[in-house]
């Protein structure tokens, strides 16, 4: 059932292949030649910014013998060279050089570029679609109410990245998503400091085809404590199918990316952002 190998394999063919999957942030590929790598299940990916600073994404697999091309997690490069036989690809995925292939019949370098994935951005995030770009992409429309709520507090701009944390968890990826999308059911018991600073009578949950959004107003009183300022006037906690959590509260934005490592293991990637205005005030 929930954690069976059969369900895990089915999810790989459907959930993780046919949806926009969050994998990183735009700041990781903000300059020409910048790249990062990772895995969606068993599928290795390579996201890069080409010479024109156009975002691209590929299967991180050499077209020759299927070796991993780029083994670094993050960095800058003007080309990617497979360590097995030296096949070299440009940051645009084009096959630039091979070794000892002269005279090989029917070999066409132009037909052996790195295989592409669908890639797009959403606010400060990079999303991939293993199956490529859909013929009709309704993603922006489907999550528009959530995007508008986030932009009202500051999401796409006016935020500075502070830090990243990663953890491997001994649980199925769906457990993490289920917890985040439970409509605040666990809030008063697990996050007591947080709930003490929210006006829970204003708590609401909005559900769309691709998202779950929980919105709550901060308590309106004269308390100026650090905990109260951390929550601010309003907090938004959201989940975008299949693997992205976005939380906006006070001066803070945190994004949580969930990736499957197996039926019983998951990777959590947290990125924390602080509003530019608050960061400037703190530095004075």
PDB file of C-alpha atoms in Angstrom:
ATOM      1  CA  UNK A   1       0.000   0.000   0.000  1.00  0.00           C
ATOM      2  CA  UNK A   2       1.277   3.393   1.149  1.00  0.00           C
ATOM      3  CA  UNK A   3       4.963   2.412   1.304  1.00  0.00           C
ATOM      4  CA  UNK A   4       5.053  -0.647  -0.958  1.00  0.00           C
ATOM      5  CA  UNK A   5       7.713  -1.043  -3.631  1.00  0.00           C
ATOM      6  CA  UNK A   6       4.948  -1.351  -6.228  1.00  0.00           C
ATOM      7  CA  UNK A   7       3.377   1.980  -5.291  1.00  0.00           C
ATOM      8  CA  UNK A   8       6.824   3.592  -5.194  1.00  0.00           C
ATOM      9  CA  UNK A   9       7.501   2.365  -8.753  1.00  0.00           C
ATOM     10  CA  UNK A  10       4.067   3.562  -9.912  1.00  0.00           C
ATOM     11  CA  UNK A  11       4.719   7.018  -8.440  1.00  0.00           C
ATOM     12  CA  UNK A  12       8.032   7.178 -10.319  1.00  0.00           C
ATOM     13  CA  UNK A  13       6.194   6.572 -13.622  1.00  0.00           C
ATOM     14  CA  UNK A  14       3.351   8.972 -12.915  1.00  0.00           C
ATOM     15  CA  UNK A  15       3.670  11.468 -10.036  1.00  0.00           C
ATOM     16  CA  UNK A  16       7.357  12.255 -10.479  1.00  0.00           C
ATOM     17  CA  UNK A  17       7.426  12.053 -14.271  1.00  0.00           C
ATOM     18  CA  UNK A  18       4.315  14.006 -15.264  1.00  0.00           C
ATOM     19  CA  UNK A  19       4.221  16.894 -12.778  1.00  0.00           C
ATOM     20  CA  UNK A  20       6.285  20.011 -12.152  1.00  0.00           C
ATOM     21  CA  UNK A  21       8.690  18.977  -9.391  1.00  0.00           C
ATOM     22  CA  UNK A  22      10.558  21.561  -7.304  1.00  0.00           C
ATOM     23  CA  UNK A  23      14.307  20.858  -7.234  1.00  0.00           C
ATOM     24  CA  UNK A  24      16.131  24.062  -6.294  1.00  0.00           C
ATOM     25  CA  UNK A  25      16.235  27.864  -6.325  1.00  0.00           C
ATOM     26  CA  UNK A  26      16.884  30.387  -9.075  1.00  0.00           C
ATOM     27  CA  UNK A  27      19.845  31.830  -7.159  1.00  0.00           C
ATOM     28  CA  UNK A  28      21.718  28.555  -7.812  1.00  0.00           C
ATOM     29  CA  UNK A  29      21.658  29.261 -11.571  1.00  0.00           C
ATOM     30  CA  UNK A  30      21.547  33.048 -11.665  1.00  0.00           C
ATOM     31  CA  UNK A  31      24.710  33.526 -13.746  1.00  0.00           C
ATOM     32  CA  UNK A  32      25.921  32.038 -17.055  1.00  0.00           C
ATOM     33  CA  UNK A  33      27.595  28.671 -16.469  1.00  0.00           C
ATOM     34  CA  UNK A  34      26.112  28.113 -13.006  1.00  0.00           C
ATOM     35  CA  UNK A  35      24.654  24.653 -12.447  1.00  0.00           C
ATOM     36  CA  UNK A  36      23.344  22.213  -9.868  1.00  0.00           C
ATOM     37  CA  UNK A  37      22.580  18.502  -9.957  1.00  0.00           C
ATOM     38  CA  UNK A  38      20.378  16.066  -8.097  1.00  0.00           C
ATOM     39  CA  UNK A  39      17.953  13.200  -8.462  1.00  0.00           C
ATOM     40  CA  UNK A  40      14.214  12.829  -8.767  1.00  0.00           C
ATOM     41  CA  UNK A  41      13.936   9.265  -7.560  1.00  0.00           C
ATOM     42  CA  UNK A  42      16.363   7.313  -9.731  1.00  0.00           C
ATOM     43  CA  UNK A  43      16.488   9.966 -12.469  1.00  0.00           C
ATOM     44  CA  UNK A  44      19.620  12.181 -12.291  1.00  0.00           C
ATOM     45  CA  UNK A  45      19.181  15.773 -13.465  1.00  0.00           C
ATOM     46  CA  UNK A  46      21.480  18.641 -14.381  1.00  0.00           C
ATOM     47  CA  UNK A  47      20.160  22.217 -14.317  1.00  0.00           C
ATOM     48  CA  UNK A  48      22.360  24.873 -15.888  1.00  0.00           C
ATOM     49  CA  UNK A  49      22.342  28.439 -17.111  1.00  0.00           C
ATOM     50  CA  UNK A  50      23.823  28.686 -20.609  1.00  0.00           C
ATOM     51  CA  UNK A  51      26.037  31.428 -22.066  1.00  0.00           C
ATOM     52  CA  UNK A  52      22.963  33.605 -22.715  1.00  0.00           C
ATOM     53  CA  UNK A  53      21.781  32.973 -19.140  1.00  0.00           C
ATOM     54  CA  UNK A  54      18.898  30.826 -20.396  1.00  0.00           C
ATOM     55  CA  UNK A  55      17.759  28.173 -17.944  1.00  0.00           C
ATOM     56  CA  UNK A  56      18.157  24.581 -19.187  1.00  0.00           C
ATOM     57  CA  UNK A  57      17.701  21.129 -17.709  1.00  0.00           C
ATOM     58  CA  UNK A  58      18.940  17.712 -18.807  1.00  0.00           C
ATOM     59  CA  UNK A  59      19.139  14.117 -17.753  1.00  0.00           C
ATOM     60  CA  UNK A  60      22.617  14.000 -16.196  1.00  0.00           C
ATOM     61  CA  UNK A  61      23.493  10.941 -18.284  1.00  0.00           C
ATOM     62  CA  UNK A  62      26.132  10.639 -21.018  1.00  0.00           C
ATOM     63  CA  UNK A  63      24.669   9.619 -24.368  1.00  0.00           C
ATOM     64  CA  UNK A  64      27.494   7.108 -24.890  1.00  0.00           C
ATOM     65  CA  UNK A  65      27.429   4.515 -22.073  1.00  0.00           C
ATOM     66  CA  UNK A  66      25.018   6.131 -19.625  1.00  0.00           C
ATOM     67  CA  UNK A  67      27.617   7.379 -17.157  1.00  0.00           C
ATOM     68  CA  UNK A  68      26.854  10.364 -14.892  1.00  0.00           C
ATOM     69  CA  UNK A  69      28.251  13.426 -16.677  1.00  0.00           C
ATOM     70  CA  UNK A  70      28.549  16.033 -13.892  1.00  0.00           C
ATOM     71  CA  UNK A  71      29.326  14.647 -10.445  1.00  0.00           C
ATOM     72  CA  UNK A  72      29.535  17.921  -8.526  1.00  0.00           C
ATOM     73  CA  UNK A  73      26.401  19.007  -6.667  1.00  0.00           C
ATOM     74  CA  UNK A  74      26.765  22.676  -7.577  1.00  0.00           C
ATOM     75  CA  UNK A  75      29.264  24.919  -9.323  1.00  0.00           C
ATOM     76  CA  UNK A  76      30.159  26.840 -12.459  1.00  0.00           C
ATOM     77  CA  UNK A  77      31.322  25.421 -15.784  1.00  0.00           C
ATOM     78  CA  UNK A  78      31.721  26.296 -19.451  1.00  0.00           C
ATOM     79  CA  UNK A  79      31.282  22.640 -20.431  1.00  0.00           C
ATOM     80  CA  UNK A  80      30.529  19.221 -18.938  1.00  0.00           C
ATOM     81  CA  UNK A  81      32.894  16.302 -19.586  1.00  0.00           C
ATOM     82  CA  UNK A  82      32.048  12.673 -18.901  1.00  0.00           C
ATOM     83  CA  UNK A  83      34.898  11.054 -16.949  1.00  0.00           C
ATOM     84  CA  UNK A  84      34.432   7.664 -18.664  1.00  0.00           C
ATOM     85  CA  UNK A  85      35.332   8.370 -22.323  1.00  0.00           C
ATOM     86  CA  UNK A  86      35.699  12.139 -22.398  1.00  0.00           C
ATOM     87  CA  UNK A  87      32.532  13.042 -24.270  1.00  0.00           C
ATOM     88  CA  UNK A  88      32.112  16.794 -23.732  1.00  0.00           C
ATOM     89  CA  UNK A  89      28.879  18.778 -23.720  1.00  0.00           C
ATOM     90  CA  UNK A  90      28.257  22.497 -23.699  1.00  0.00           C
ATOM     91  CA  UNK A  91      26.244  24.168 -20.955  1.00  0.00           C
ATOM     92  CA  UNK A  92      23.435  24.189 -23.527  1.00  0.00           C
ATOM     93  CA  UNK A  93      23.596  20.370 -23.661  1.00  0.00           C
ATOM     94  CA  UNK A  94      25.068  20.206 -27.160  1.00  0.00           C
ATOM     95  CA  UNK A  95      27.674  17.487 -27.771  1.00  0.00           C
ATOM     96  CA  UNK A  96      30.874  19.436 -28.481  1.00  0.00           C
ATOM     97  CA  UNK A  97      33.571  16.764 -28.596  1.00  0.00           C
ATOM     98  CA  UNK A  98      33.993  13.010 -28.674  1.00  0.00           C
ATOM     99  CA  UNK A  99      37.119  10.869 -28.517  1.00  0.00           C
ATOM    100  CA  UNK A 100      38.147   8.291 -31.123  1.00  0.00           C
ATOM    101  CA  UNK A 101      34.820   8.424 -32.960  1.00  0.00           C
ATOM    102  CA  UNK A 102      36.195   9.393 -36.361  1.00  0.00           C
ATOM    103  CA  UNK A 103      35.010   7.024 -39.038  1.00  0.00           C
ATOM    104  CA  UNK A 104      32.140   5.563 -37.013  1.00  0.00           C
ATOM    105  CA  UNK A 105      29.288   4.987 -39.425  1.00  0.00           C
ATOM    106  CA  UNK A 106      25.982   6.787 -38.965  1.00  0.00           C
ATOM    107  CA  UNK A 107      27.245   8.722 -35.952  1.00  0.00           C
ATOM    108  CA  UNK A 108      25.927  12.292 -35.899  1.00  0.00           C
ATOM    109  CA  UNK A 109      27.085  14.485 -33.033  1.00  0.00           C
ATOM    110  CA  UNK A 110      24.067  16.753 -33.425  1.00  0.00           C
ATOM    111  CA  UNK A 111      21.788  13.842 -32.617  1.00  0.00           C
ATOM    112  CA  UNK A 112      23.564  13.048 -29.344  1.00  0.00           C
ATOM    113  CA  UNK A 113      23.010  16.100 -27.183  1.00  0.00           C
ATOM    114  CA  UNK A 114      22.080  15.563 -23.548  1.00  0.00           C
ATOM    115  CA  UNK A 115      18.408  14.616 -23.304  1.00  0.00           C
ATOM    116  CA  UNK A 116      16.321  17.514 -22.087  1.00  0.00           C
ATOM    117  CA  UNK A 117      13.722  17.854 -19.328  1.00  0.00           C
ATOM    118  CA  UNK A 118      11.022  20.447 -18.955  1.00  0.00           C
ATOM    119  CA  UNK A 119      12.242  23.347 -16.819  1.00  0.00           C
ATOM    120  CA  UNK A 120      10.593  26.492 -15.501  1.00  0.00           C
ATOM    121  CA  UNK A 121      10.704  28.892 -12.586  1.00  0.00           C
ATOM    122  CA  UNK A 122       8.026  29.825 -10.078  1.00  0.00           C
ATOM    123  CA  UNK A 123       8.986  32.758  -7.915  1.00  0.00           C
ATOM    124  CA  UNK A 124      12.454  31.961  -6.506  1.00  0.00           C
ATOM    125  CA  UNK A 125      12.142  28.245  -7.336  1.00  0.00           C
ATOM    126  CA  UNK A 126      13.242  25.957 -10.170  1.00  0.00           C
ATOM    127  CA  UNK A 127      10.844  23.212 -11.234  1.00  0.00           C
ATOM    128  CA  UNK A 128      11.471  20.245 -13.543  1.00  0.00           C
ATOM    129  CA  UNK A 129       9.176  17.927 -15.486  1.00  0.00           C
ATOM    130  CA  UNK A 130      10.854  14.662 -16.467  1.00  0.00           C
ATOM    131  CA  UNK A 131       8.404  14.093 -19.316  1.00  0.00           C
ATOM    132  CA  UNK A 132       9.277  17.452 -20.885  1.00  0.00           C
ATOM    133  CA  UNK A 133       7.109  20.526 -21.309  1.00  0.00           C
ATOM    134  CA  UNK A 134       3.398  19.680 -21.502  1.00  0.00           C
ATOM    135  CA  UNK A 135       1.502  20.580 -24.664  1.00  0.00           C
ATOM    136  CA  UNK A 136      -0.711  22.835 -22.541  1.00  0.00           C
ATOM    137  CA  UNK A 137       0.750  24.064 -19.255  1.00  0.00           C
ATOM    138  CA  UNK A 138      -1.963  25.087 -16.774  1.00  0.00           C
ATOM    139  CA  UNK A 139       0.354  25.280 -13.764  1.00  0.00           C
ATOM    140  CA  UNK A 140       0.329  29.076 -13.374  1.00  0.00           C
ATOM    141  CA  UNK A 141      -3.447  29.202 -13.662  1.00  0.00           C
ATOM    142  CA  UNK A 142      -3.945  26.316 -11.229  1.00  0.00           C
ATOM    143  CA  UNK A 143      -1.859  27.915  -8.462  1.00  0.00           C
ATOM    144  CA  UNK A 144      -2.776  31.567  -9.140  1.00  0.00           C
ATOM    145  CA  UNK A 145      -4.731  32.162  -5.881  1.00  0.00           C
ATOM    146  CA  UNK A 146      -1.758  30.940  -3.853  1.00  0.00           C
ATOM    147  CA  UNK A 147       0.692  33.007  -5.904  1.00  0.00           C
ATOM    148  CA  UNK A 148      -1.387  36.141  -5.334  1.00  0.00           C
ATOM    149  CA  UNK A 149      -1.511  35.517  -1.575  1.00  0.00           C
ATOM    150  CA  UNK A 150       2.262  35.043  -1.425  1.00  0.00           C
ATOM    151  CA  UNK A 151       3.054  38.059  -3.597  1.00  0.00           C
ATOM    152  CA  UNK A 152       0.955  40.217  -1.280  1.00  0.00           C
ATOM    153  CA  UNK A 153       3.469  39.445   1.467  1.00  0.00           C
ATOM    154  CA  UNK A 154       6.610  39.331  -0.714  1.00  0.00           C
ATOM    155  CA  UNK A 155       7.653  36.260  -2.668  1.00  0.00           C
ATOM    156  CA  UNK A 156       9.232  36.773  -6.094  1.00  0.00           C
ATOM    157  CA  UNK A 157      11.229  39.855  -5.121  1.00  0.00           C
ATOM    158  CA  UNK A 158      12.376  41.743  -2.065  1.00  0.00           C
ATOM    159  CA  UNK A 159      13.735  38.616  -0.362  1.00  0.00           C
ATOM    160  CA  UNK A 160      17.351  37.649   0.399  1.00  0.00           C
ATOM    161  CA  UNK A 161      18.450  34.034   0.680  1.00  0.00           C
ATOM    162  CA  UNK A 162      19.878  33.351   4.148  1.00  0.00           C
ATOM    163  CA  UNK A 163      20.762  29.664   4.317  1.00  0.00           C
ATOM    164  CA  UNK A 164      20.006  26.095   3.208  1.00  0.00           C
ATOM    165  CA  UNK A 165      19.623  22.956   5.296  1.00  0.00           C
ATOM    166  CA  UNK A 166      19.182  19.356   4.116  1.00  0.00           C
ATOM    167  CA  UNK A 167      18.020  16.295   6.036  1.00  0.00           C
ATOM    168  CA  UNK A 168      17.355  12.669   5.197  1.00  0.00           C
ATOM    169  CA  UNK A 169      14.237  11.355   6.905  1.00  0.00           C
ATOM    170  CA  UNK A 170      13.288   7.749   7.552  1.00  0.00           C
ATOM    171  CA  UNK A 171       9.768   8.017   6.147  1.00  0.00           C
ATOM    172  CA  UNK A 172       7.830   7.956   2.910  1.00  0.00           C
ATOM    173  CA  UNK A 173       7.616  11.311   1.114  1.00  0.00           C
ATOM    174  CA  UNK A 174       3.805  11.331   1.314  1.00  0.00           C
ATOM    175  CA  UNK A 175       3.893  11.409   5.124  1.00  0.00           C
ATOM    176  CA  UNK A 176       5.675  14.781   5.017  1.00  0.00           C
ATOM    177  CA  UNK A 177       3.171  16.226   2.556  1.00  0.00           C
ATOM    178  CA  UNK A 178       0.201  14.828   4.494  1.00  0.00           C
ATOM    179  CA  UNK A 179       1.487  16.481   7.681  1.00  0.00           C
ATOM    180  CA  UNK A 180       1.884  19.857   5.990  1.00  0.00           C
ATOM    181  CA  UNK A 181      -1.556  19.717   4.380  1.00  0.00           C
ATOM    182  CA  UNK A 182      -3.616  18.687   7.431  1.00  0.00           C
ATOM    183  CA  UNK A 183      -5.314  22.054   7.798  1.00  0.00           C
ATOM    184  CA  UNK A 184      -3.427  22.997  10.954  1.00  0.00           C
ATOM    185  CA  UNK A 185      -4.805  20.021  12.885  1.00  0.00           C
ATOM    186  CA  UNK A 186      -1.475  19.460  14.679  1.00  0.00           C
ATOM    187  CA  UNK A 187      -0.647  23.144  15.126  1.00  0.00           C
ATOM    188  CA  UNK A 188      -1.703  23.692  18.758  1.00  0.00           C
ATOM    189  CA  UNK A 189       0.119  20.586  19.960  1.00  0.00           C
ATOM    190  CA  UNK A 190       3.319  20.397  17.910  1.00  0.00           C
ATOM    191  CA  UNK A 191       3.935  24.128  17.320  1.00  0.00           C
ATOM    192  CA  UNK A 192       2.687  25.689  20.544  1.00  0.00           C
ATOM    193  CA  UNK A 193       4.942  28.768  20.334  1.00  0.00           C
ATOM    194  CA  UNK A 194       3.606  29.427  16.851  1.00  0.00           C
ATOM    195  CA  UNK A 195      -0.057  28.878  17.672  1.00  0.00           C
ATOM    196  CA  UNK A 196       0.240  31.143  20.740  1.00  0.00           C
ATOM    197  CA  UNK A 197       1.064  34.015  18.378  1.00  0.00           C
ATOM    198  CA  UNK A 198      -1.718  33.373  15.854  1.00  0.00           C
ATOM    199  CA  UNK A 199      -5.375  34.308  16.055  1.00  0.00           C
ATOM    200  CA  UNK A 200      -6.642  30.785  15.362  1.00  0.00           C
ATOM    201  CA  UNK A 201     -10.218  32.026  14.966  1.00  0.00           C
ATOM    202  CA  UNK A 202      -9.096  33.453  11.591  1.00  0.00           C
ATOM    203  CA  UNK A 203      -7.494  30.207  10.389  1.00  0.00           C
ATOM    204  CA  UNK A 204      -8.723  29.144   6.961  1.00  0.00           C
ATOM    205  CA  UNK A 205      -7.749  26.479   4.452  1.00  0.00           C
ATOM    206  CA  UNK A 206      -8.188  26.915   0.691  1.00  0.00           C
ATOM    207  CA  UNK A 207      -7.786  23.914  -1.582  1.00  0.00           C
ATOM    208  CA  UNK A 208      -7.180  23.904  -5.331  1.00  0.00           C
ATOM    209  CA  UNK A 209      -6.412  21.110  -7.773  1.00  0.00           C
ATOM    210  CA  UNK A 210      -2.654  21.529  -7.217  1.00  0.00           C
ATOM    211  CA  UNK A 211      -2.349  23.345  -3.904  1.00  0.00           C
ATOM    212  CA  UNK A 212      -3.425  23.563  -0.289  1.00  0.00           C
ATOM    213  CA  UNK A 213      -3.152  27.004   1.357  1.00  0.00           C
ATOM    214  CA  UNK A 214      -3.553  27.693   5.085  1.00  0.00           C
ATOM    215  CA  UNK A 215      -3.825  31.353   6.098  1.00  0.00           C
ATOM    216  CA  UNK A 216      -3.996  32.799   9.586  1.00  0.00           C
ATOM    217  CA  UNK A 217      -3.783  36.314  10.991  1.00  0.00           C
ATOM    218  CA  UNK A 218      -1.260  37.108  13.712  1.00  0.00           C
ATOM    219  CA  UNK A 219      -2.573  38.211  17.097  1.00  0.00           C
ATOM    220  CA  UNK A 220      -3.346  41.926  17.179  1.00  0.00           C
ATOM    221  CA  UNK A 221      -2.026  43.294  20.453  1.00  0.00           C
ATOM    222  CA  UNK A 222       0.874  45.376  21.745  1.00  0.00           C
ATOM    223  CA  UNK A 223       3.205  42.405  22.161  1.00  0.00           C
ATOM    224  CA  UNK A 224       6.450  43.270  20.346  1.00  0.00           C
ATOM    225  CA  UNK A 225       8.372  40.165  21.329  1.00  0.00           C
ATOM    226  CA  UNK A 226      10.669  38.380  18.885  1.00  0.00           C
ATOM    227  CA  UNK A 227       8.226  35.476  18.613  1.00  0.00           C
ATOM    228  CA  UNK A 228       5.337  37.802  17.740  1.00  0.00           C
ATOM    229  CA  UNK A 229       7.418  39.684  15.163  1.00  0.00           C
ATOM    230  CA  UNK A 230       8.491  36.371  13.617  1.00  0.00           C
ATOM    231  CA  UNK A 231       4.856  35.540  12.815  1.00  0.00           C
ATOM    232  CA  UNK A 232       3.929  39.071  11.761  1.00  0.00           C
ATOM    233  CA  UNK A 233       0.464  40.247  10.751  1.00  0.00           C
ATOM    234  CA  UNK A 234      -0.355  37.207   8.638  1.00  0.00           C
ATOM    235  CA  UNK A 235       1.076  33.759   7.984  1.00  0.00           C
ATOM    236  CA  UNK A 236       0.637  31.587   4.886  1.00  0.00           C
ATOM    237  CA  UNK A 237       1.526  27.899   4.943  1.00  0.00           C
ATOM    238  CA  UNK A 238       1.093  26.098   1.633  1.00  0.00           C
ATOM    239  CA  UNK A 239       1.676  22.853  -0.195  1.00  0.00           C
ATOM    240  CA  UNK A 240       1.979  22.498  -3.973  1.00  0.00           C
ATOM    241  CA  UNK A 241       1.586  19.043  -5.471  1.00  0.00           C
ATOM    242  CA  UNK A 242       3.603  16.936  -5.456  1.00  0.00           C
ATOM    243  CA  UNK A 243       6.615  18.022  -3.390  1.00  0.00           C
ATOM    244  CA  UNK A 244       6.788  21.712  -2.493  1.00  0.00           C
ATOM    245  CA  UNK A 245       5.969  23.519   0.750  1.00  0.00           C
ATOM    246  CA  UNK A 246       6.079  27.326   0.805  1.00  0.00           C
ATOM    247  CA  UNK A 247       5.662  29.248   4.062  1.00  0.00           C
ATOM    248  CA  UNK A 248       5.506  33.052   4.353  1.00  0.00           C
ATOM    249  CA  UNK A 249       5.267  34.729   7.750  1.00  0.00           C
ATOM    250  CA  UNK A 250       6.551  37.991   9.230  1.00  0.00           C
ATOM    251  CA  UNK A 251       9.835  38.851   7.483  1.00  0.00           C
ATOM    252  CA  UNK A 252      10.495  35.194   6.647  1.00  0.00           C
ATOM    253  CA  UNK A 253       9.974  32.954   3.639  1.00  0.00           C
ATOM    254  CA  UNK A 254      10.949  29.298   3.778  1.00  0.00           C
ATOM    255  CA  UNK A 255      10.626  26.738   1.012  1.00  0.00           C
ATOM    256  CA  UNK A 256      10.746  22.998   1.666  1.00  0.00           C
ATOM    257  CA  UNK A 257      11.442  20.563  -1.171  1.00  0.00           C
ATOM    258  CA  UNK A 258      10.620  16.891  -0.600  1.00  0.00           C
ATOM    259  CA  UNK A 259      12.259  14.242  -2.804  1.00  0.00           C
ATOM    260  CA  UNK A 260      11.914  10.449  -2.587  1.00  0.00           C
ATOM    261  CA  UNK A 261      14.991   8.363  -1.801  1.00  0.00           C
ATOM    262  CA  UNK A 262      13.008   5.123  -1.607  1.00  0.00           C
ATOM    263  CA  UNK A 263       9.725   3.797  -0.222  1.00  0.00           C
ATOM    264  CA  UNK A 264      10.870   4.519   3.343  1.00  0.00           C
ATOM    265  CA  UNK A 265      13.334   7.415   2.956  1.00  0.00           C
ATOM    266  CA  UNK A 266      13.042  11.028   1.839  1.00  0.00           C
ATOM    267  CA  UNK A 267      15.248  14.077   1.346  1.00  0.00           C
ATOM    268  CA  UNK A 268      14.130  17.439   2.748  1.00  0.00           C
ATOM    269  CA  UNK A 269      15.754  20.603   1.386  1.00  0.00           C
ATOM    270  CA  UNK A 270      15.001  23.793   3.317  1.00  0.00           C
ATOM    271  CA  UNK A 271      15.813  27.250   1.943  1.00  0.00           C
ATOM    272  CA  UNK A 272      15.312  30.305   4.164  1.00  0.00           C
ATOM    273  CA  UNK A 273      14.810  33.864   2.896  1.00  0.00           C
ATOM    274  CA  UNK A 274      14.528  37.147   4.795  1.00  0.00           C
ATOM    275  CA  UNK A 275      12.831  40.307   3.552  1.00  0.00           C
ATOM    276  CA  UNK A 276      15.331  42.875   2.292  1.00  0.00           C
ATOM    277  CA  UNK A 277      13.743  45.594   4.422  1.00  0.00           C
ATOM    278  CA  UNK A 278      14.081  43.575   7.631  1.00  0.00           C
ATOM    279  CA  UNK A 279      17.633  42.527   6.751  1.00  0.00           C
ATOM    280  CA  UNK A 280      18.595  46.186   6.194  1.00  0.00           C
ATOM    281  CA  UNK A 281      17.060  47.200   9.515  1.00  0.00           C
ATOM    282  CA  UNK A 282      18.951  44.459  11.359  1.00  0.00           C
ATOM    283  CA  UNK A 283      22.271  45.499   9.793  1.00  0.00           C
ATOM    284  CA  UNK A 284      21.960  49.131  10.863  1.00  0.00           C
TER     285      UNK A 284
END
